[in-house]
mmCIF file of C-alpha atoms in Angstrom:
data_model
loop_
_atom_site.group_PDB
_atom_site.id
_atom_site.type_symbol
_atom_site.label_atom_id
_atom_site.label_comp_id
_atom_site.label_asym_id
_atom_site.label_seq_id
_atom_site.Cartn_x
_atom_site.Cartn_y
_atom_site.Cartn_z
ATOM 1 C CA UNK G 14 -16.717 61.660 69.056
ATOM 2 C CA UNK G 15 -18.987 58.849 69.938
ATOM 3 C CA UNK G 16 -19.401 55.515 67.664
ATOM 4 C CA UNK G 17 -23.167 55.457 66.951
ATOM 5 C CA UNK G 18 -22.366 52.665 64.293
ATOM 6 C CA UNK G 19 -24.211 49.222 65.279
ATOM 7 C CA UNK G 20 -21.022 46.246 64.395
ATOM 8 C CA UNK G 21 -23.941 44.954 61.795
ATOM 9 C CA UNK G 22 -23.828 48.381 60.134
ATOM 10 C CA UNK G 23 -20.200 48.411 59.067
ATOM 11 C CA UNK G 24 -19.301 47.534 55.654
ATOM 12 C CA UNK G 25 -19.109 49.318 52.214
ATOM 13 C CA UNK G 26 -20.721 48.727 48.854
ATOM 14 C CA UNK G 27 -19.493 47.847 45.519
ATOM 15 C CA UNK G 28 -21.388 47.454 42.566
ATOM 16 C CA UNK G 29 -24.454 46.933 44.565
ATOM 17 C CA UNK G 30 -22.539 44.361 46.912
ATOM 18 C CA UNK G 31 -22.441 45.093 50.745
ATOM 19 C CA UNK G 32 -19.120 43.672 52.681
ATOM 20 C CA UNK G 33 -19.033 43.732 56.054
ATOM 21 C CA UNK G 34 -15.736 45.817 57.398
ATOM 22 C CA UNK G 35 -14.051 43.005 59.859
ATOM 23 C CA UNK G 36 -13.108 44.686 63.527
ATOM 24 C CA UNK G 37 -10.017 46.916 63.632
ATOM 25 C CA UNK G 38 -7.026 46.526 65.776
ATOM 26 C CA UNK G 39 -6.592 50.028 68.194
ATOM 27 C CA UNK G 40 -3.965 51.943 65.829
ATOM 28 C CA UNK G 41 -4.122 55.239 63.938
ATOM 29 C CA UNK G 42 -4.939 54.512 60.083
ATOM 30 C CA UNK G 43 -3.268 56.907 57.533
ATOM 31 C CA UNK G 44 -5.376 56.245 54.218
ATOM 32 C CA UNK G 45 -4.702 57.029 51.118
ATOM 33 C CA UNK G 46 -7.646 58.100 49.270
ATOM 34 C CA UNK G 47 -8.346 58.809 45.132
ATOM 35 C CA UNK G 48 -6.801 62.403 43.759
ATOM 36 C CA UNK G 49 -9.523 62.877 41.429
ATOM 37 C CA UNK G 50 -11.103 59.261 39.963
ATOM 38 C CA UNK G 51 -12.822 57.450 42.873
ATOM 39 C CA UNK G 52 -12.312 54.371 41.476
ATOM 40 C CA UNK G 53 -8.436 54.206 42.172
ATOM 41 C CA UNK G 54 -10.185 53.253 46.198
ATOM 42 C CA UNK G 55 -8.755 50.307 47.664
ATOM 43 C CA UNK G 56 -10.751 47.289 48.703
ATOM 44 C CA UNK G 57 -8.354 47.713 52.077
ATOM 45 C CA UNK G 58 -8.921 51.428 52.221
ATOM 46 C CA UNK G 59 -12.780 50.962 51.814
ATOM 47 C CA UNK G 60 -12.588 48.292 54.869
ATOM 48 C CA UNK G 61 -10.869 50.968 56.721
ATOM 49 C CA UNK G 62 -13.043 53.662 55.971
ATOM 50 C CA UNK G 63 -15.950 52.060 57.090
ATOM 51 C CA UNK G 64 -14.454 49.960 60.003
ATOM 52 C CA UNK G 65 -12.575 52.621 62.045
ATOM 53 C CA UNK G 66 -14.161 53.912 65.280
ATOM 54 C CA UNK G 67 -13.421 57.352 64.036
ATOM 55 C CA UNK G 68 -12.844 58.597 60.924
ATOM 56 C CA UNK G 69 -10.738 62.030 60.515
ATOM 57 C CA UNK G 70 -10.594 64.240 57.747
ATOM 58 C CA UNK G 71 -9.887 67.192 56.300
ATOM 59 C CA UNK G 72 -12.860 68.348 54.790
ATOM 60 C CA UNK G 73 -16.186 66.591 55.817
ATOM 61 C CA UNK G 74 -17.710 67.481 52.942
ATOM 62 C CA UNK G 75 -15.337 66.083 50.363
ATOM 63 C CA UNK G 76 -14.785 63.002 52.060
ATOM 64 C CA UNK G 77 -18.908 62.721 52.369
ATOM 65 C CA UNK G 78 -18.962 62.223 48.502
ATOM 66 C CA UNK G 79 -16.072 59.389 48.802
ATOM 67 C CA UNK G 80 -17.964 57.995 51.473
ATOM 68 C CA UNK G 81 -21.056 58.008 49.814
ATOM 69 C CA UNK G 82 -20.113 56.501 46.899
ATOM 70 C CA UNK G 83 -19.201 53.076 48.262
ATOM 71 C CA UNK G 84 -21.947 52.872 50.930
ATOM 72 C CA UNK G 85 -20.087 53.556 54.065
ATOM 73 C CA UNK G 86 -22.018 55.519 56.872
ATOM 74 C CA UNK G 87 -19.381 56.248 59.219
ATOM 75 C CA UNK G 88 -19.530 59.590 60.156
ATOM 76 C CA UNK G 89 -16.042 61.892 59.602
ATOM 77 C CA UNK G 90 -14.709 63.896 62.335
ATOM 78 C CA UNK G 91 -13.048 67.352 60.936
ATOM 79 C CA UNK G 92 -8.865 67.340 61.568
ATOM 80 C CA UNK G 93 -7.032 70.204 59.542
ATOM 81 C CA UNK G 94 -4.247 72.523 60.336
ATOM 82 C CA UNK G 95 -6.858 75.545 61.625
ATOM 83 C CA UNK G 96 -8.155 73.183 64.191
ATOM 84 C CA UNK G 97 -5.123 70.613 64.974
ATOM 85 C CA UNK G 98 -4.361 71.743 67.666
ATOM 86 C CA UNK G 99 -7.592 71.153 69.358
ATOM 87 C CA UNK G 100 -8.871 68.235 67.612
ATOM 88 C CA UNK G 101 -5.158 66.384 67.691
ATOM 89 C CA UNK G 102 -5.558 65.394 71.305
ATOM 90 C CA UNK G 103 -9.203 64.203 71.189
ATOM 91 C CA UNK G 104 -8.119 61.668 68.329
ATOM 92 C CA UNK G 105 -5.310 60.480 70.834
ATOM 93 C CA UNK G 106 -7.185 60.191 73.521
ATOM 94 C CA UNK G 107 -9.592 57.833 71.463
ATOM 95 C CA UNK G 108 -6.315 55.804 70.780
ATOM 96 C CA UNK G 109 -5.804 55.635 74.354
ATOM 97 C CA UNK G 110 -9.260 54.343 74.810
ATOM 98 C CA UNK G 111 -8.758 51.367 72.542
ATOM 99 C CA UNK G 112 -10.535 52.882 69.716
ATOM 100 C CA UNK G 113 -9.046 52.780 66.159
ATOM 101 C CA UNK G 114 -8.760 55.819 64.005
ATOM 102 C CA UNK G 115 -8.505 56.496 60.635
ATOM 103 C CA UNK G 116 -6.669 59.593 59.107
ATOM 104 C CA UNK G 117 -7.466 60.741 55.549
ATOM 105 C CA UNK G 118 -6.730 64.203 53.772
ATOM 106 C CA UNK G 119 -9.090 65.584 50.979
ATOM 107 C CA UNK G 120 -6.913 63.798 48.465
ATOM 108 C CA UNK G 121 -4.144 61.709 48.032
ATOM 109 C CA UNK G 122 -1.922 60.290 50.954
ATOM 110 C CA UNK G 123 -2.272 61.758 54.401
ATOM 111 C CA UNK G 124 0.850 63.111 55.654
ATOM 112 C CA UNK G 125 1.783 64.572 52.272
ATOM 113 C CA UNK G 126 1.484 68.512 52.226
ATOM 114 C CA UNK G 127 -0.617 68.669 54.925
ATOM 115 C CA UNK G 128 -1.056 69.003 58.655
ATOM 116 C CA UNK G 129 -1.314 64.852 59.398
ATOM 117 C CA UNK G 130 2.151 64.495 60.028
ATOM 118 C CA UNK G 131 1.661 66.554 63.325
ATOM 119 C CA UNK G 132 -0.643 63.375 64.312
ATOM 120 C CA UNK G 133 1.296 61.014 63.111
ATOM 121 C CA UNK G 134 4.084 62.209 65.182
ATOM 122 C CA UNK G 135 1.897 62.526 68.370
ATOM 123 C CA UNK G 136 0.380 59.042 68.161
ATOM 124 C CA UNK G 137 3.867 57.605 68.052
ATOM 125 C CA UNK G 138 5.178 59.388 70.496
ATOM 126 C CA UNK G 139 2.594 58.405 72.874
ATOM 127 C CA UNK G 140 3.448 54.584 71.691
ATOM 128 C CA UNK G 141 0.707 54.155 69.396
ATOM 129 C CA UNK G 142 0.703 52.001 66.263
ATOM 130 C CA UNK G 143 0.552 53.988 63.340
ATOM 131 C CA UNK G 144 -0.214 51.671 60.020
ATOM 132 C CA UNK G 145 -0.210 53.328 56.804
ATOM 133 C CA UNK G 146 -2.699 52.047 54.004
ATOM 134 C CA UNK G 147 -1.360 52.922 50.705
ATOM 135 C CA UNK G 148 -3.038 54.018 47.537
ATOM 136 C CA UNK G 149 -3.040 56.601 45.054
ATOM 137 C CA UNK G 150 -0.177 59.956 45.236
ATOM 138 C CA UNK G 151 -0.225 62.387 42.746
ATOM 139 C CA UNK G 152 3.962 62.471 43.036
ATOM 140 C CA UNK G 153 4.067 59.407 42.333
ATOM 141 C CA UNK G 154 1.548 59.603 39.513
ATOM 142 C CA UNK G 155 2.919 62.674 38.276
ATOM 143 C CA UNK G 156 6.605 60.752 38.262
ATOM 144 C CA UNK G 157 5.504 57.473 36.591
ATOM 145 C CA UNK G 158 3.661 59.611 33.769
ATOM 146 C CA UNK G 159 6.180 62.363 33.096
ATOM 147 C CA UNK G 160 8.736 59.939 31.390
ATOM 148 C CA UNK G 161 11.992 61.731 33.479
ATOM 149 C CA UNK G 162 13.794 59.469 35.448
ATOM 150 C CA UNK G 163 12.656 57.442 38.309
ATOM 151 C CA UNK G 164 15.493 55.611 40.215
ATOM 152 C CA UNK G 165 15.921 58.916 42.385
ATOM 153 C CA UNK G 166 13.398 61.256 42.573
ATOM 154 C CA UNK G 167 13.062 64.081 45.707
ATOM 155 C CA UNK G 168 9.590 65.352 46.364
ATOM 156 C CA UNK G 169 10.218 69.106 47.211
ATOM 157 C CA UNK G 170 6.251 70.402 48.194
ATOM 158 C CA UNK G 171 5.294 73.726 46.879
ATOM 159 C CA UNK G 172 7.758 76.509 46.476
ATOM 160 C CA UNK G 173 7.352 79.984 47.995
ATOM 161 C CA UNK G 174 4.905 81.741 46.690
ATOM 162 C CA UNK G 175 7.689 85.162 46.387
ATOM 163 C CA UNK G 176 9.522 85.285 43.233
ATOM 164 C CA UNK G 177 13.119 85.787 45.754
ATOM 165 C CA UNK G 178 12.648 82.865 47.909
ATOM 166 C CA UNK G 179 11.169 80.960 44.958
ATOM 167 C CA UNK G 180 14.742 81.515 42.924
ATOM 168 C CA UNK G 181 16.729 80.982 46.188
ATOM 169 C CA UNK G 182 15.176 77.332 46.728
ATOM 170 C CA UNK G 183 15.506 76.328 43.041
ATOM 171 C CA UNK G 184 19.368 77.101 43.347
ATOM 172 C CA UNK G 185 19.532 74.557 46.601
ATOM 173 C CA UNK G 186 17.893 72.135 44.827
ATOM 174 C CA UNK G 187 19.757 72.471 41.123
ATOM 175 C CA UNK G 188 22.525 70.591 42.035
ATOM 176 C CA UNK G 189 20.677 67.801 43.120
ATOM 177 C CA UNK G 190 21.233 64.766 41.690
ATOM 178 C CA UNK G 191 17.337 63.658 41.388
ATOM 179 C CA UNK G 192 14.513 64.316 39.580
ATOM 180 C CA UNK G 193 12.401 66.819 41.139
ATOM 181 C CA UNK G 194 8.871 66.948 42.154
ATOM 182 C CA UNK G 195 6.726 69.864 43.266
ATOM 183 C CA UNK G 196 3.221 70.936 43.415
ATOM 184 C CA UNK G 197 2.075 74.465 42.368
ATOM 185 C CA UNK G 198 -1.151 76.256 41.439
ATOM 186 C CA UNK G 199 -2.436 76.940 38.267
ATOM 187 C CA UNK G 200 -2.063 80.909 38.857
ATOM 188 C CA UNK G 201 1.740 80.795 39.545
ATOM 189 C CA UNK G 202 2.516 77.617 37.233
ATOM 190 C CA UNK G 203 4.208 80.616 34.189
ATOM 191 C CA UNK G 204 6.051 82.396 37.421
ATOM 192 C CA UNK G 205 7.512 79.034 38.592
ATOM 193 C CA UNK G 206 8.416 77.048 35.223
ATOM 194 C CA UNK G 207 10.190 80.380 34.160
ATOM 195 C CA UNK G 208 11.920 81.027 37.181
ATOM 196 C CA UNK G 209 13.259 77.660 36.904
ATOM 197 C CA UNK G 210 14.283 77.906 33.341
ATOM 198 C CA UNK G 211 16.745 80.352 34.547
ATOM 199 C CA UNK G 212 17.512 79.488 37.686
ATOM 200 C CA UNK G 213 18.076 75.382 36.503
ATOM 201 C CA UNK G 214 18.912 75.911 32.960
ATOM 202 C CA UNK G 215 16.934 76.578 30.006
ATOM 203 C CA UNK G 216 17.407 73.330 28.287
ATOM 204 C CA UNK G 217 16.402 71.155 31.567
ATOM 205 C CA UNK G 218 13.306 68.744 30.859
ATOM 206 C CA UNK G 219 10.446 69.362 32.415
ATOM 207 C CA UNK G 220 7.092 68.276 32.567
ATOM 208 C CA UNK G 221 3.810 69.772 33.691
ATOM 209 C CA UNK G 222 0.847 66.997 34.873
ATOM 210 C CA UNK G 223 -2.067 68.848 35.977
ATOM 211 C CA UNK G 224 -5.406 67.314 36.882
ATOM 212 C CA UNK G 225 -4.145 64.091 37.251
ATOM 213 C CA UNK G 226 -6.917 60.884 36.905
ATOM 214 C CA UNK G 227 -9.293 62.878 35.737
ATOM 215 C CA UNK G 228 -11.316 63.961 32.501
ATOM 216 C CA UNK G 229 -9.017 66.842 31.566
ATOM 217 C CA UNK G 230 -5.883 65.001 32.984
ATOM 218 C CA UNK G 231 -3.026 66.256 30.888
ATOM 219 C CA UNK G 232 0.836 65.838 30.655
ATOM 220 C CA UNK G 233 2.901 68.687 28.862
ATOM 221 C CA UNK G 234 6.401 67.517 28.203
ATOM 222 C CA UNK G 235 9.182 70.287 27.471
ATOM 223 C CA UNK G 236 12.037 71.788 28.194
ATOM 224 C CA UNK G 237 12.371 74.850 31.009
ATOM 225 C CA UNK G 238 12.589 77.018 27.863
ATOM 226 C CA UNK G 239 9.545 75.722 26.344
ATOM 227 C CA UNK G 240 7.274 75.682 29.306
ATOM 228 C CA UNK G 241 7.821 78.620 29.983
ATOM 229 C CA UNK G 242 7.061 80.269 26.699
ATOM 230 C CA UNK G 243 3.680 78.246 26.911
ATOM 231 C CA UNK G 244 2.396 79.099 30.261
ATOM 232 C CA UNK G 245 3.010 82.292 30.164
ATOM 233 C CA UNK G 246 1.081 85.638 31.880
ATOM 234 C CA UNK G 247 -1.517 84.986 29.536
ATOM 235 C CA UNK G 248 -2.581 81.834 29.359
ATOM 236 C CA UNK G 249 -5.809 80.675 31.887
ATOM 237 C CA UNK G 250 -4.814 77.185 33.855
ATOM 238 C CA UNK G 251 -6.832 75.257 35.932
ATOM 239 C CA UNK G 252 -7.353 72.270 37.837
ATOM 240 C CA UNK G 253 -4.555 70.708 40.324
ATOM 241 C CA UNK G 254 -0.648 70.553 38.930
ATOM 242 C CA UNK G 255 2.203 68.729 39.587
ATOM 243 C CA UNK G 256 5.972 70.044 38.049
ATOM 244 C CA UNK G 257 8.567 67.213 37.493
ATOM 245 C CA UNK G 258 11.960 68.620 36.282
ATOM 246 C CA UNK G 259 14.514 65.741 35.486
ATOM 247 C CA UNK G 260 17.902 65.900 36.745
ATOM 248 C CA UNK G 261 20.919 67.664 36.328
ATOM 249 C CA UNK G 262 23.431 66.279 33.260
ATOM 250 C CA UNK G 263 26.009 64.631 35.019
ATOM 251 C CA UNK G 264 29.108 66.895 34.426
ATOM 252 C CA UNK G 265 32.386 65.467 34.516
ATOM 253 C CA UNK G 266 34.351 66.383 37.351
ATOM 254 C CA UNK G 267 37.507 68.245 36.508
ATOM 255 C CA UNK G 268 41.032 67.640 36.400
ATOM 256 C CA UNK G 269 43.949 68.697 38.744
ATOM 257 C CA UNK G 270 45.738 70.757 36.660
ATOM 258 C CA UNK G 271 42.452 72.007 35.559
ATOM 259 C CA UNK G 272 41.769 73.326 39.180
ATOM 260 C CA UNK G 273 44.776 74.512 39.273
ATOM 261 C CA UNK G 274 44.635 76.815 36.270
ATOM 262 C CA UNK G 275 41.150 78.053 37.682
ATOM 263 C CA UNK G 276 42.849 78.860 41.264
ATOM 264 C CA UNK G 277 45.237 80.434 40.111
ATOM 265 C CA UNK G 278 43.505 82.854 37.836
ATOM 266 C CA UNK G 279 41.187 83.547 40.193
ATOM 267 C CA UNK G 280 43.261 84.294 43.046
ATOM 268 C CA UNK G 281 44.727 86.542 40.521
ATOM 269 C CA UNK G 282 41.885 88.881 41.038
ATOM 270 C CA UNK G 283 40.539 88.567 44.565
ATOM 271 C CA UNK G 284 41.883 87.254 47.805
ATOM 272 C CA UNK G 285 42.606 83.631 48.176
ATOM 273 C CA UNK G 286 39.214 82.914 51.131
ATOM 274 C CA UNK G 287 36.980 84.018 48.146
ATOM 275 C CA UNK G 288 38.860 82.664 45.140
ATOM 276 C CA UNK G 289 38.841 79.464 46.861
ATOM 277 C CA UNK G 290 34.943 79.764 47.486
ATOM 278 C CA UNK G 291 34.336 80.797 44.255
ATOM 279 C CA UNK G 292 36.011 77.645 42.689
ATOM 280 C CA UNK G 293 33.772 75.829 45.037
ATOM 281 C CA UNK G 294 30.596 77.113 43.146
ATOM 282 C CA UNK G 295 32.329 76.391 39.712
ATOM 283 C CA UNK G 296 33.557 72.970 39.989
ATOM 284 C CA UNK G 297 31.155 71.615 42.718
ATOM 285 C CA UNK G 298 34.455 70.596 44.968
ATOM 286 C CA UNK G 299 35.113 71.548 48.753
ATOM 287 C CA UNK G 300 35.941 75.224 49.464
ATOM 288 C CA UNK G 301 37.821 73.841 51.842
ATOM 289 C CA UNK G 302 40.471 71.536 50.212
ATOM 290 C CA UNK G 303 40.348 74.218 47.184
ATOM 291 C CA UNK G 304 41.699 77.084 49.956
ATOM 292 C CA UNK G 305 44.283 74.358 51.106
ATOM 293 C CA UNK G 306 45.585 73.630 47.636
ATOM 294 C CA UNK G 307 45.375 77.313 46.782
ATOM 295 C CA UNK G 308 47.506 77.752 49.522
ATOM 296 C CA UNK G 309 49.980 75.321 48.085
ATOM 297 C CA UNK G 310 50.336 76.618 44.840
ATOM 298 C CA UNK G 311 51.067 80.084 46.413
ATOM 299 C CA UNK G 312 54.020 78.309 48.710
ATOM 300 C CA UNK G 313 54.787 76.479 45.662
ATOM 301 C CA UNK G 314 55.627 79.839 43.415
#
């Protein structure tokens, strides 16, 4: 990785404008770069781009048409998770050098569904500054778009890809008291939405974003139900997608003699360890203290 750029040479181009990139202080540079529309750059991320001493990416070749388009000839240095663990050490020992580095993925914000964390972790661990330059996320696009709730949201990745494991992490999450955010192909979008219509509830809103900022861009609003009867085993999808699924309805908690009732009919059929556990998963309330009060009752008469 040697810098072959001449100090004159740094800069980027907009609308037939050159502006010289000003020096960079020695850090690692996590840039967020367009999902689709390469006009959602930043003026800072286009400074970065072009200023860095080395530039790593996921994909040379997709990042070549970013750089391209604004001018910038730095050349990119390939960093992905087939190669990390050989190319993760040469970009900290250019840190160690003095050099700055800048960090991009193919889309979107480095660190995000893809191997960058790992170099992220190692450059702070080795006491390097690490300064993130912000920009465009297709969560956070996907979120802002879908009209479900934004004053908590949890961004959950991709799902496993097996219908078992799929199911088993949609019940972990069904409880949670967010809306949730996942990414998913287009060939397993009917699998997951109707997996998650029974798993989360039929009647849960939902919304599918796929291709975000660009020509075919596309939100489908819903519920689970409704989704799922639409992207079904039939039906071609393409491009990039994004599922939001709002959150839960807030149930109202219930009340003591209500537990009670439900403890004690329950105990009526199994032993006390699993009627307790089982009231757990009903009302949402500590197995625990539910075993303890069960316990009470039975003293009690």
């Amino acid at each position: 990785m040697t810098d072959d750029l001449k100090t004159a040479q740094r800069g980027y181009r907009v609308a037939n404008t050159f502006v010289p990139a000003r020096p960079l202080e020695p850090a690692l540079y996590l840039v967020a770069t367009p999902i689709g529309n390469l006009g959602d750059i930043t003026l800072r991320a286009l400074e970065t781009l072009s200023g860095a001493d080395v530039l790593a990416c996921e994909d040379t070749r997709v990042t070549r048409v970013l750089l391209d388009r604004y001018g910038i000839v730095n050349r990119p240095f390939a960093y992905h998770e087939h190669n990390a663990e050989e190319a993760g050490p040469k970009l900290i020992a250019a840190l160690e050098e003095g050099r700055s580095v800048a960090l991009v993925s193919d889309a979107g914000t480095p660190l995000v569904s893809d191997p960058g964390y790992r170099l992220g972790r190692m450059a702070i661990e080795a006491g390097h500054k690490v300064v993130p330059v912000p920009g465009a996320s297709a969560p956070l696009a996907a979120l802002v778009g879908s009209g479900m709730p934004s004053d908590a949201f949890l961004f959950a990745g991709f799902l496993p890809a097996k219908d078992k494991g799929r199911r088993d992490r949609l019940a972990e999450l069904s409880r949670v008291p967010a809306t949730l955010i996942f990414f998913e192909s287009p060939h397993r979008i009917g699998a997951t939405v109707a997996a998650a219509a029974e798993v989360l509830g039929k009647s849960r809103r939902a919304c599918v974003c796929r291709e975000l900022t660009k020509t075919f861009e596309e939100f489908r609003r819903g519920t689970l139900e409704e989704l799922a009867a639409y992207y079904d085993d039939d039906r071609a999808v393409k491009g990039e997608i994004v599922l939001i699924v709002a959150p839960p309805e807030a149930e109202e908690a219930p009340g003591e003699m209500e537990v009670d009732a439900l403890l004690r009919e329950l105990s009526s059929a199994m032993p006390a360890a699993r009627a307790a556990a089982e009231a757990a998963r009903i009302t949402g309330l500590a197995r625990k203290d539910l075993y303890q009060r069960l316990l009470e009752l039975k003293a009690g008469g």
